[in-house]
Amino acid sequence: MEKHIPVTMTVNGERISRDVAVRQNLVDFLRYELGLTGSHVGCEHGVCGACTLKVDGSTVRGCLMLAAQADGAEIWTIEGLSQNGELEHLHEAFERHMALQCGFCTPGMLLTANELIERGKAKNREEVREYLSGNYCRCTGYQAIVDAVMDAAKAAGKR
Amino acid sequence: MAEALALLNGDDSGDVAALAGGQSLMPMLNLRLATPDALVDLNGIEGLAGLEDEGEHIRIGALTRHVDIETSKIAAKHLPLFVRAVGEIAHAAIRHRGTLGGSLALADPAAEFPACCVACGAVIVTQSLTGERRIAAEDFFHGIFHTELEHGELITAVEIPKHGGRAEHWGFDEIARRKGDYATAGLVVFGTGKRALDDPRIVLFGVGEKPLRVNAAEAVIAGCRLPVSDEVIAEAQEAMGGLELIEDLHSSTATKAHLAKVLLGRVLKTLS
């Protein structure tokens, strides 16, 4: 059996071709091979949300996908979505509401919050809490995060 | 498909695992609870995903993602029980990858879909080197992570009876510590009939080694008029004893038994 597999994927708008170790998961690949360390690794079993990525238009746990499975996929990380301005409303709101302290959960939180707003599921605080309940924060106590997301949703005209 | 089956049935296939959504298998690998030598990635196989109306039932491909059931117009109209249940599965990111086939093949005792399949009489379609099998859901689940699947046999689809009409009645509820957690206890009721509950099935999940049908309680509510009266509910709750419950990290069997009764009351009250 091969230990490496050639894959081609689009990461933050850029086409990438690499021979990936078959056992390496997607978030480790992005961090170690591409230097995209903005996505973080917390629990490695899918529950904490720190590794959340956008793959083919939807949020995905980067620790539960193998890099080899991303062949042909379109991937966006916190770096790409920050640079292309997609997270502008959320960045501004998070800063204003002090919705981060150590920042470890923040990239995953932003990606999930962005999807929540885009999909029209930020109508009230209950909905926001429910959608974000798969992203753990050990610092803020969540209130400021919910405040920020509600504000960003309003600014985006989605509430 | 042929290639996948060959790989899963080869001479050195003892340590080869099938990878679908990966939302349960990958955690096992990451935590070193499973250490296969190789994985066969099923995600590239054509024709294994999607929902199709086949008249009496809806055929859902094994590789259909949970989110696709959640957002499907066909499911909204014909499979409301499954739409209700899918929202309880973990969180959005998990539902974007996890599959129906994977959920059934894994047979986690706390999973929602196995119980839903048993409750509505779904048929699980499989493929192996020797051909196709059609297995009734109630014959499929044997124990914790243990199903009727043989080594090297794959689920290809699930046929689920339509139940969105006036002549079908279903109810679903689940108790979990937090939204998206594995169920501490869950219950599905399914029955047919216009104003009465004919041929009802009561299926518990999260409390035993597999989805548990409660025949005694089913006998109590069989044929009863809808909405279910308080007397019948109380009688049905009394008939919830003698179940093969197992305890877990959070609950004793006594707690599970109590929650099962509570859930039956809640769910029966929702039927009309």
Coordinates of C-alpha atoms in Angstrom, one line a residue:
Chain A
M1 CA 0.0 0.0 0.0
E2 CA 1.3 3.5 -0.8
K3 CA 2.4 5.6 2.1
H4 CA 1.9 8.9 0.1
I5 CA -0.9 9.8 -2.4
P6 CA -0.8 12.7 -4.9
V7 CA -3.6 15.2 -4.4
T8 CA -4.6 18.4 -5.9
M9 CA -6.8 20.9 -4.1
T10 CA -7.5 24.6 -4.0
V11 CA -6.6 26.2 -0.8
N12 CA -7.6 29.9 -0.2
G13 CA -8.0 30.3 -4.0
E14 CA -4.6 28.8 -4.8
R15 CA -4.2 25.5 -6.6
I16 CA -2.0 23.2 -4.6
S17 CA -0.5 19.8 -5.6
R18 CA 1.3 17.7 -3.1
D19 CA 2.1 14.1 -2.2
V20 CA 0.3 13.7 1.1
A21 CA 1.0 11.2 3.8
V22 CA -2.0 8.9 3.7
R23 CA -2.4 9.0 7.5
Q24 CA -2.2 12.8 7.8
N25 CA -5.4 14.6 8.6
L26 CA -6.4 17.7 6.7
V27 CA -5.8 20.3 9.5
D28 CA -2.4 18.8 10.2
F29 CA -1.6 19.0 6.5
L30 CA -2.6 22.6 6.3
R31 CA -0.7 23.5 9.4
Y32 CA 2.6 21.5 8.8
E33 CA 2.8 21.3 5.0
L34 CA 1.3 24.7 4.0
G35 CA 2.1 26.7 7.1
L36 CA -1.5 27.7 7.6
T37 CA -1.4 27.6 11.3
G38 CA -4.5 29.7 11.8
S39 CA -6.6 26.6 12.2
H40 CA -6.0 25.0 15.5
V41 CA -6.0 21.5 16.9
G42 CA -7.8 20.9 20.2
C43 CA -9.4 17.6 20.9
E44 CA -8.6 15.7 17.7
H45 CA -12.0 13.9 17.8
G46 CA -14.4 16.4 16.4
V47 CA -16.1 17.9 19.4
C48 CA -14.2 21.2 20.2
G49 CA -14.5 22.9 16.8
A50 CA -11.0 24.5 16.9
C51 CA -10.0 22.9 13.6
T52 CA -13.2 24.0 11.7
L53 CA -12.5 24.6 8.0
K54 CA -14.6 25.5 5.0
V55 CA -14.5 22.6 2.5
D56 CA -16.6 22.8 -0.7
G57 CA -18.7 25.5 0.8
S58 CA -19.5 23.9 4.2
T59 CA -17.8 23.8 7.6
V60 CA -15.9 20.6 8.3
R61 CA -13.8 19.3 11.2
G62 CA -10.3 19.4 9.8
C63 CA -9.3 16.7 12.3
L64 CA -11.9 14.2 10.9
M65 CA -10.9 14.4 7.3
L66 CA -7.7 12.9 5.8
A67 CA -5.7 15.2 3.5
A68 CA -5.9 12.5 0.9
Q69 CA -9.7 12.9 0.9
A70 CA -9.4 16.6 -0.1
D71 CA -8.3 15.7 -3.7
G72 CA -10.4 18.0 -5.9
A73 CA -11.7 20.0 -3.0
E74 CA -12.0 23.7 -2.5
I75 CA -10.7 24.7 1.0
W76 CA -10.9 28.0 2.8
T77 CA -9.1 28.6 6.1
I78 CA -9.2 31.6 8.5
E79 CA -6.3 33.1 6.6
G80 CA -8.1 33.1 3.2
L81 CA -11.4 34.2 4.5
S82 CA -9.8 37.0 6.4
Q83 CA -7.8 38.2 3.4
N84 CA -10.7 38.2 1.0
G85 CA -12.9 40.2 3.3
E86 CA -15.6 37.6 3.8
L87 CA -15.2 37.8 7.6
E88 CA -15.1 41.6 7.8
H89 CA -18.4 42.1 9.6
L90 CA -17.5 39.4 12.1
H91 CA -13.9 40.7 12.7
E92 CA -15.3 44.2 13.5
A93 CA -18.0 42.8 15.8
F94 CA -15.6 40.4 17.6
E95 CA -13.2 43.2 18.3
R96 CA -15.8 45.7 19.4
H97 CA -17.4 43.2 21.8
M98 CA -14.1 41.7 23.0
A99 CA -15.3 38.2 21.9
L100 CA -11.8 36.7 22.2
Q101 CA -9.1 36.5 24.8
C102 CA -6.5 33.8 24.0
G103 CA -7.9 33.4 20.5
F104 CA -7.5 29.7 20.3
C105 CA -11.2 29.0 19.5
T106 CA -11.6 32.1 17.4
P107 CA -10.7 30.9 13.9
G108 CA -13.1 28.0 14.3
M109 CA -15.7 30.2 15.9
L110 CA -15.5 32.7 13.1
L111 CA -15.9 30.1 10.4
T112 CA -18.9 28.6 12.1
A113 CA -20.5 32.0 12.8
N114 CA -20.0 33.0 9.2
E115 CA -21.8 30.0 8.0
L116 CA -24.6 30.5 10.6
I117 CA -25.1 34.1 9.4
E118 CA -24.9 33.2 5.6
R119 CA -27.5 30.4 6.1
G120 CA -29.9 32.7 7.9
K121 CA -29.8 30.9 11.2
A122 CA -28.8 33.9 13.4
K123 CA -32.4 35.1 14.0
N124 CA -32.1 35.1 17.8
R125 CA -29.6 34.4 20.6
E126 CA -31.0 30.9 21.0
E127 CA -30.3 30.0 17.4
V128 CA -26.8 31.5 17.6
R129 CA -26.0 29.5 20.7
E130 CA -27.3 26.3 19.2
Y131 CA -25.3 26.6 16.1
L132 CA -22.1 27.6 17.9
S133 CA -22.5 24.9 20.6
G134 CA -20.0 22.8 18.7
N135 CA -17.2 25.4 19.2
Y136 CA -15.8 25.5 22.7
C137 CA -14.3 28.6 24.3
R138 CA -12.5 28.3 27.6
C139 CA -12.0 32.1 28.1
T140 CA -14.9 34.3 27.3
G141 CA -17.9 32.6 28.7
Y142 CA -19.6 32.9 25.3
Q143 CA -21.8 36.0 26.0
A144 CA -19.5 38.4 24.1
I145 CA -19.3 35.9 21.2
V146 CA -23.1 35.7 21.0
D147 CA -23.3 39.5 21.2
A148 CA -20.8 39.9 18.4
V149 CA -22.5 37.3 16.1
M150 CA -25.9 39.0 16.6
D151 CA -24.4 42.3 15.7
A152 CA -22.5 41.0 12.7
A153 CA -25.7 39.3 11.4
K154 CA -27.6 42.6 11.7
A155 CA -24.8 44.4 9.8
A156 CA -25.0 41.8 7.1
G157 CA -28.7 42.3 6.8
K158 CA -29.4 38.7 7.7
R159 CA -31.4 39.2 10.9
Chain B
M1 CA -18.0 -0.5 -6.0
A2 CA -16.4 -3.6 -7.4
E3 CA -13.0 -2.3 -6.5
A4 CA -14.0 -1.4 -3.0
L5 CA -15.5 -4.8 -2.4
A6 CA -12.4 -6.5 -3.8
L7 CA -10.2 -4.5 -1.4
L8 CA -12.5 -5.2 1.6
N9 CA -12.6 -8.9 0.9
G10 CA -9.0 -9.5 -0.2
D11 CA -6.5 -11.9 1.5
D12 CA -5.1 -9.2 3.7
S13 CA -8.4 -7.4 4.3
G14 CA -8.6 -8.3 8.0
D15 CA -7.2 -5.0 8.9
V16 CA -8.8 -2.9 6.2
A17 CA -11.7 -0.6 7.2
A18 CA -14.2 1.2 5.1
L19 CA -14.2 5.0 5.3
A20 CA -17.4 6.9 4.5
G21 CA -18.2 10.2 6.4
G22 CA -15.4 9.4 8.9
Q23 CA -17.1 11.3 11.7
S24 CA -17.0 8.2 13.9
L25 CA -14.1 6.3 12.4
M26 CA -11.6 9.2 12.4
P27 CA -12.1 9.9 16.1
M28 CA -11.4 6.2 16.7
L29 CA -8.2 6.4 14.7
N30 CA -7.1 9.6 16.3
L31 CA -7.7 8.2 19.8
R32 CA -5.9 4.9 18.7
L33 CA -9.1 3.0 19.6
A34 CA -8.9 1.5 16.1
T35 CA -5.7 0.8 14.2
P36 CA -6.5 -0.6 10.7
D37 CA -3.6 -1.0 8.3
A38 CA -5.5 0.6 5.5
L39 CA -8.7 2.5 4.7
V40 CA -10.9 2.1 1.7
D41 CA -12.3 5.6 0.9
L42 CA -15.9 5.0 -0.4
N43 CA -16.6 8.7 -1.0
G44 CA -15.7 8.5 -4.7
I45 CA -18.1 5.7 -5.5
E46 CA -20.8 7.0 -7.9
G47 CA -24.5 6.4 -7.3
L48 CA -24.4 5.8 -3.6
A49 CA -25.8 9.2 -2.5
G50 CA -29.2 10.9 -2.8
L51 CA -32.9 10.5 -2.1
E52 CA -35.2 8.9 -4.6
D53 CA -39.0 8.6 -4.4
E54 CA -39.8 5.0 -5.3
G55 CA -43.5 5.1 -4.7
E56 CA -44.2 3.4 -1.3
H57 CA -40.8 4.3 0.1
I58 CA -38.0 6.7 -0.3
R59 CA -34.6 5.1 -1.2
I60 CA -31.7 6.9 0.5
G61 CA -28.2 6.1 -0.8
A62 CA -25.8 5.0 2.0
L63 CA -23.4 7.8 1.2
T64 CA -26.0 10.5 1.7
R65 CA -24.8 13.1 4.1
H66 CA -26.9 13.9 7.2
V67 CA -27.2 17.6 6.0
D68 CA -28.7 16.4 2.7
I69 CA -31.5 14.6 4.6
E70 CA -31.9 17.7 6.8
T71 CA -32.4 20.0 3.8
S72 CA -34.1 17.6 1.4
K73 CA -37.5 18.5 0.0
I74 CA -38.3 14.8 -0.5
A75 CA -37.5 14.1 3.2
A76 CA -39.4 17.1 4.4
K77 CA -42.5 15.8 2.7
H78 CA -42.2 12.1 3.1
L79 CA -39.7 11.4 5.9
P80 CA -40.5 13.9 8.7
L81 CA -39.3 11.5 11.4
F82 CA -35.8 11.4 9.9
V83 CA -35.7 15.2 9.5
R84 CA -36.7 15.6 13.1
A85 CA -34.0 13.1 14.2
V86 CA -31.1 14.4 12.1
G87 CA -31.1 17.8 13.8
E88 CA -30.0 16.0 17.0
I89 CA -26.9 14.6 15.4
A90 CA -23.9 16.5 16.8
H91 CA -23.3 19.8 15.0
A92 CA -23.4 21.2 11.5
A93 CA -19.8 20.4 10.7
I94 CA -20.3 16.8 11.6
R95 CA -23.6 16.6 9.6
H96 CA -21.8 18.0 6.5
R97 CA -19.7 14.8 6.3
G98 CA -21.5 12.0 8.3
T99 CA -23.6 9.6 6.3
L100 CA -26.7 7.5 6.9
G101 CA -25.0 4.3 5.8
G102 CA -22.1 5.0 8.2
S103 CA -24.5 5.6 11.1
L104 CA -26.3 2.3 10.5
A105 CA -23.2 0.3 9.9
L106 CA -21.6 1.6 13.1
A107 CA -24.7 0.9 15.2
D108 CA -23.8 3.1 18.1
P109 CA -26.4 2.4 20.7
A110 CA -27.0 6.1 21.3
A111 CA -27.5 6.9 17.6
E112 CA -30.8 8.2 16.3
F113 CA -31.1 6.7 12.9
P114 CA -30.9 3.0 13.8
A115 CA -33.9 3.5 16.1
C116 CA -35.8 5.5 13.5
C117 CA -35.2 2.7 10.9
V118 CA -36.5 0.0 13.3
A119 CA -39.5 2.1 14.3
C120 CA -40.7 2.7 10.7
G121 CA -39.8 -0.7 9.3
A122 CA -37.0 0.4 7.0
V123 CA -35.1 -2.1 4.8
I124 CA -31.3 -1.9 4.6
V125 CA -29.9 -2.9 1.3
T126 CA -26.3 -4.3 1.2
Q127 CA -23.8 -5.5 -1.4
S128 CA -21.1 -8.1 -1.0
L129 CA -19.1 -10.3 -3.4
T130 CA -21.9 -12.8 -3.2
G131 CA -24.6 -10.3 -4.2
E132 CA -27.3 -8.1 -2.7
R133 CA -29.1 -8.6 0.6
R134 CA -32.2 -6.8 1.8
I135 CA -32.4 -6.8 5.6
A136 CA -35.2 -5.6 7.7
A137 CA -34.0 -2.9 10.1
E138 CA -35.4 -4.9 13.1
D139 CA -33.1 -7.8 12.1
F140 CA -30.1 -5.6 11.4
F141 CA -28.9 -4.5 14.8
H142 CA -27.4 -7.1 17.1
G143 CA -25.5 -5.3 19.8
I144 CA -23.1 -2.5 20.6
F145 CA -21.3 -1.7 17.2
H146 CA -22.5 -5.1 16.1
T147 CA -24.8 -5.5 13.0
E148 CA -25.9 -8.2 10.6
L149 CA -23.2 -7.0 8.2
E150 CA -20.6 -9.7 7.3
H151 CA -17.0 -8.9 6.8
G152 CA -16.5 -7.1 3.5
E153 CA -20.2 -6.3 3.1
L154 CA -21.3 -2.7 2.5
I155 CA -24.6 -0.9 3.0
T156 CA -25.6 0.6 -0.3
A157 CA -29.0 2.1 0.5
V158 CA -31.9 2.3 2.9
E159 CA -35.5 2.0 1.9
I160 CA -37.8 4.0 4.3
P161 CA -41.6 3.8 4.2
K162 CA -43.1 7.2 3.5
H163 CA -44.7 8.6 6.6
G164 CA -45.7 12.2 5.9
G165 CA -49.4 11.6 5.4
R166 CA -52.5 11.6 7.5
A167 CA -52.4 7.8 8.0
E168 CA -49.0 7.7 9.6
H169 CA -48.2 8.9 13.1
W170 CA -44.8 9.3 14.5
G171 CA -43.2 10.9 17.5
F172 CA -39.6 11.5 18.5
D173 CA -37.8 12.8 21.6
E174 CA -34.4 12.6 23.0
I175 CA -32.7 13.6 26.3
A176 CA -29.0 14.7 26.1
R177 CA -26.9 16.7 28.5
R178 CA -26.2 19.3 25.8
K179 CA -27.5 19.9 22.3
G180 CA -25.7 17.6 20.0
D181 CA -24.5 15.2 22.6
Y182 CA -25.0 11.4 22.3
A183 CA -28.5 10.6 23.7
T184 CA -28.8 9.7 27.4
A185 CA -32.1 8.3 26.3
G186 CA -34.3 8.6 23.2
L187 CA -37.6 7.3 22.0
V188 CA -39.4 6.9 18.8
V189 CA -43.1 6.0 18.3
F190 CA -44.4 5.0 14.9
G191 CA -47.9 3.8 13.9
T192 CA -50.4 3.8 11.1
G193 CA -54.1 4.4 11.0
K194 CA -56.5 7.3 10.5
R195 CA -57.7 8.2 14.0
A196 CA -56.3 5.2 15.9
L197 CA -52.7 4.0 16.4
D198 CA -52.6 0.7 14.6
D199 CA -49.6 -1.6 14.7
P200 CA -47.5 0.8 16.8
R201 CA -43.8 0.5 17.4
I202 CA -42.1 2.0 20.4
V203 CA -38.3 2.0 20.0
L204 CA -35.8 3.2 22.6
F205 CA -32.3 4.2 21.9
G206 CA -29.4 5.2 24.1
V207 CA -30.5 2.9 26.9
G208 CA -29.5 -0.6 25.7
E209 CA -27.0 -2.3 23.5
K210 CA -29.2 -1.7 20.4
P211 CA -32.5 -0.1 19.6
L212 CA -35.1 -1.7 22.0
R213 CA -38.6 -2.3 21.0
V214 CA -41.0 -2.3 24.0
N215 CA -43.6 -4.9 23.0
A216 CA -45.5 -4.7 26.2
A217 CA -46.1 -0.9 25.9
E218 CA -46.9 -1.4 22.2
A219 CA -49.6 -3.8 23.2
V220 CA -51.2 -1.2 25.5
I221 CA -51.4 1.5 22.9
A222 CA -52.3 -0.7 19.9
G223 CA -55.5 0.4 18.4
C224 CA -56.0 3.3 20.8
R225 CA -57.8 6.4 19.7
L226 CA -55.9 9.6 19.0
P227 CA -55.1 11.8 20.8
V228 CA -53.8 9.3 23.3
S229 CA -55.7 9.6 26.6
D230 CA -53.9 10.1 29.9
E231 CA -55.1 6.7 31.2
V232 CA -53.6 4.9 28.2
I233 CA -50.3 6.9 28.6
A234 CA -50.1 5.9 32.2
E235 CA -50.8 2.3 31.5
A236 CA -48.2 2.3 28.7
Q237 CA -45.6 3.8 31.0
E238 CA -46.3 1.0 33.5
A239 CA -45.5 -1.5 30.8
M240 CA -42.0 -0.2 30.3
G241 CA -40.4 -2.6 32.7
G242 CA -38.3 -5.7 32.0
L243 CA -36.0 -4.0 29.5
E244 CA -32.4 -5.0 29.0
L245 CA -30.8 -1.7 29.9
I246 CA -27.2 -0.9 30.2
E247 CA -25.6 1.9 32.3
D248 CA -23.1 4.3 30.9
L249 CA -20.8 7.0 32.2
H250 CA -23.6 9.4 33.1
S251 CA -26.6 7.2 34.0
S252 CA -27.5 4.1 35.9
T253 CA -30.0 1.6 34.5
A254 CA -32.5 3.0 37.0
T255 CA -32.1 6.5 35.5
K256 CA -32.4 5.1 32.0
A257 CA -35.6 3.2 33.0
H258 CA -37.0 6.4 34.5
L259 CA -36.1 8.5 31.4
A260 CA -37.6 5.9 29.1
K261 CA -41.0 6.3 30.9
V262 CA -40.8 10.1 30.9
L263 CA -40.0 10.1 27.1
L264 CA -42.9 7.7 26.4
G265 CA -45.3 10.1 28.1
R266 CA -43.9 13.1 26.3
V267 CA -43.9 11.5 22.9
L268 CA -47.4 9.9 23.1
K269 CA -48.8 13.3 24.1
T270 CA -47.5 14.8 20.8
L271 CA -49.5 12.3 18.7
S272 CA -52.8 13.5 17.3

